[in-house]
């Protein structure tokens, strides 16, 4: 789709008002081949209930005012003002959020008249219905504060209010309608959520002639992954409980609104300086209906936090997948490091079995999950959570056991987790306002610190300007997981942690990442199914295999290993065909991000073969 964009002429620091199509195209040489949850199908669930564009359209200072509107049929006329709504900010200064105003009859023409670009109105009309875009020149860009798979996040000042905000700039693949639709789903879902523990979308920035889109959020100083990875920061028990309580409250709310997050992990849990935790990044979220057998893609959730049923290929799942990820985070906070850092899906499954035990014979007999035959171990694995976390307080252990149950049905719900003894036993969760105030500690900050160190080390080793240059280029757009390898992580890994027994320390894999990324033994793989995900600069070297998951893996892998994975992954085409029939994967796309699971294999053999191949590829890459 074309877009008549003139080159940005804005002053330094201002958000670009428009961009040429060519600039993003350079990064997006290869089209995504990945399972993409169908936005359309999700929309069907909600459109109609959402009304005629008359839902929340004015951001008010009072949560309750807008809360009343969420999910309503658009009958809240008090929010239907075509002008400014004034509220009092914390400082008492008048806060003007004037640009998000109501457009009750959001037909495409009207949306265009309101200032939306046609590439957006044509495929994402429902997502922007009733809103008017903010102008780019009403923000001043300050710093880059985050880098996601398909977005860059900036700290900015709202010039109308003086408020500091986060602007998430979304990347698109060639303005491909599919990637626009994908982003539209995130907006659509975010607009329906309003809770103190869920990031609130405050507005959108674009213009009729623009090819870019920014999502406006309140600014959050930290994310949990970054904080946890910061040297010297060790969470106290009341603090862990406080974070967990907020996370579960946010999740309970999302689930009650029929939303699965599907990417719960530390870097998506944002924290402000008042100790508030908010769930962010709804890029993989979807609507679900508990009582309907609705087929969803199983290729969601960052690998380390991915539930076993997803690894086994389940397409009918529910809130339990978010609860699994939550269990991983709880255990991680006690362990001081990620508890199951698998490099591939096979290895992830193996780590899960080793820690949580393998399913019963009964399960294997009955299950119809597509990858069950491949993943069934020859010998059953015993559950070892209690051994592994023997120093964790009993009420915490009980909750970890519950959330990391192999059978999804026994994980309970966010509400049941909130009423567990963990939160009522002493020490009680502290009040968010009692939490320590930290210096900025985003995953992104940790990455920058680490990158700087590496660059200096390279210079000292005399690798010369070429390697330094290459390293810095590669970090311009790392995968999000790339950021997780901060020095704190490395530090925590070597020192171990009182809550996780030493023998359970996850074995490290000394791979030198391609392009000079650091190697700390943790590859933080992710399945990112957003079509725009092909934009990472890491992919520039990746030839024609820019599948999101492979990209994430290869961000920690030499090229040869990445190539190996990509060729093996072609075996996944069969499954892709199946998913596409469910309507959740575009028909012309092949489901290629592969767990290297040959049909009819067995877990142990696959693991051995897998390890051998990776090692071989690594050796080759090193010898180059
Ligand atoms: N509101 C915010 N305030 C401050 N920083 C933020 C905010 N939202 C996001 N960030 C930072 O930007 C990073 C990337 O944002 P986000 O996760 O939304 O992007 P993404 O492209 O969806 O990433 P991912 O690839 O992890 O899915 C976050 O990890 C966080 O550090």
Coordinates of N, CA and C in Angstrom, one line a residue, residues 37 101 117 131 133 192 195-196 204 218 230 253 324 369 389 393 427 489 497 519 529 542 621:
X37 N -1.8 -14.7 14.7 CA -3.2 -14.8 15.2 C -4.1 -13.8 14.4
X101 N -10.6 12.7 21.3 CA -12.0 13.1 21.4 C -12.9 12.2 20.7
X117 N -4.5 8.6 8.7 CA -4.1 8.2 7.4 C -4.9 7.1 6.8
X131 N -11.8 8.1 17.9 CA -10.6 8.9 18.4 C -10.1 9.8 17.3
X133 N -6.4 11.6 16.1 CA -5.0 11.5 16.4 C -4.4 12.8 17.0
X192 N -9.9 -1.2 25.6 CA -11.0 -1.8 26.4 C -10.6 -2.1 27.8
X195 N -7.4 -0.3 34.2 CA -7.2 -0.8 35.5 C -5.8 -0.3 36.0
X196 N -5.7 -0.1 37.3 CA -4.4 0.5 37.8 C -3.2 -0.4 37.5
X204 N -3.0 8.3 20.4 CA -2.2 7.9 19.2 C -1.7 9.1 18.5
X218 N 1.5 6.4 29.6 CA 2.1 7.1 30.7 C 3.6 6.5 30.8
X230 N 19.5 -5.6 37.8 CA 20.5 -4.6 38.3 C 21.3 -5.0 39.5
X253 N -8.1 -8.8 36.1 CA -8.9 -7.9 35.4 C -8.9 -8.2 33.9
X324 N 0.9 -19.7 34.1 CA 2.2 -20.4 34.0 C 3.3 -19.4 34.0
X369 N -2.9 -33.6 21.6 CA -2.1 -32.4 21.2 C -1.1 -32.8 20.1
X389 N 13.4 -25.5 45.0 CA 13.1 -24.2 45.7 C 13.0 -24.5 47.2
X393 N 10.0 -19.7 51.1 CA 9.0 -19.9 52.2 C 7.9 -20.8 51.7
X427 N 5.8 -12.3 56.1 CA 5.5 -10.9 56.0 C 4.5 -10.6 54.9
X489 N 22.2 -10.0 35.2 CA 21.8 -11.4 35.0 C 23.1 -12.2 35.1
X497 N 22.0 -18.1 44.0 CA 21.0 -17.5 44.8 C 20.5 -18.4 45.9
X519 N 27.6 -13.1 25.5 CA 27.2 -14.4 25.8 C 27.2 -14.6 27.3
X529 N 5.3 -13.2 17.2 CA 4.6 -13.5 15.9 C 4.1 -12.3 15.2
X542 N 20.5 -11.9 8.2 CA 19.9 -13.2 8.3 C 19.4 -13.8 7.0
X621 N 30.8 -21.8 13.0 CA 30.7 -20.4 13.0 C 32.0 -19.8 13.7

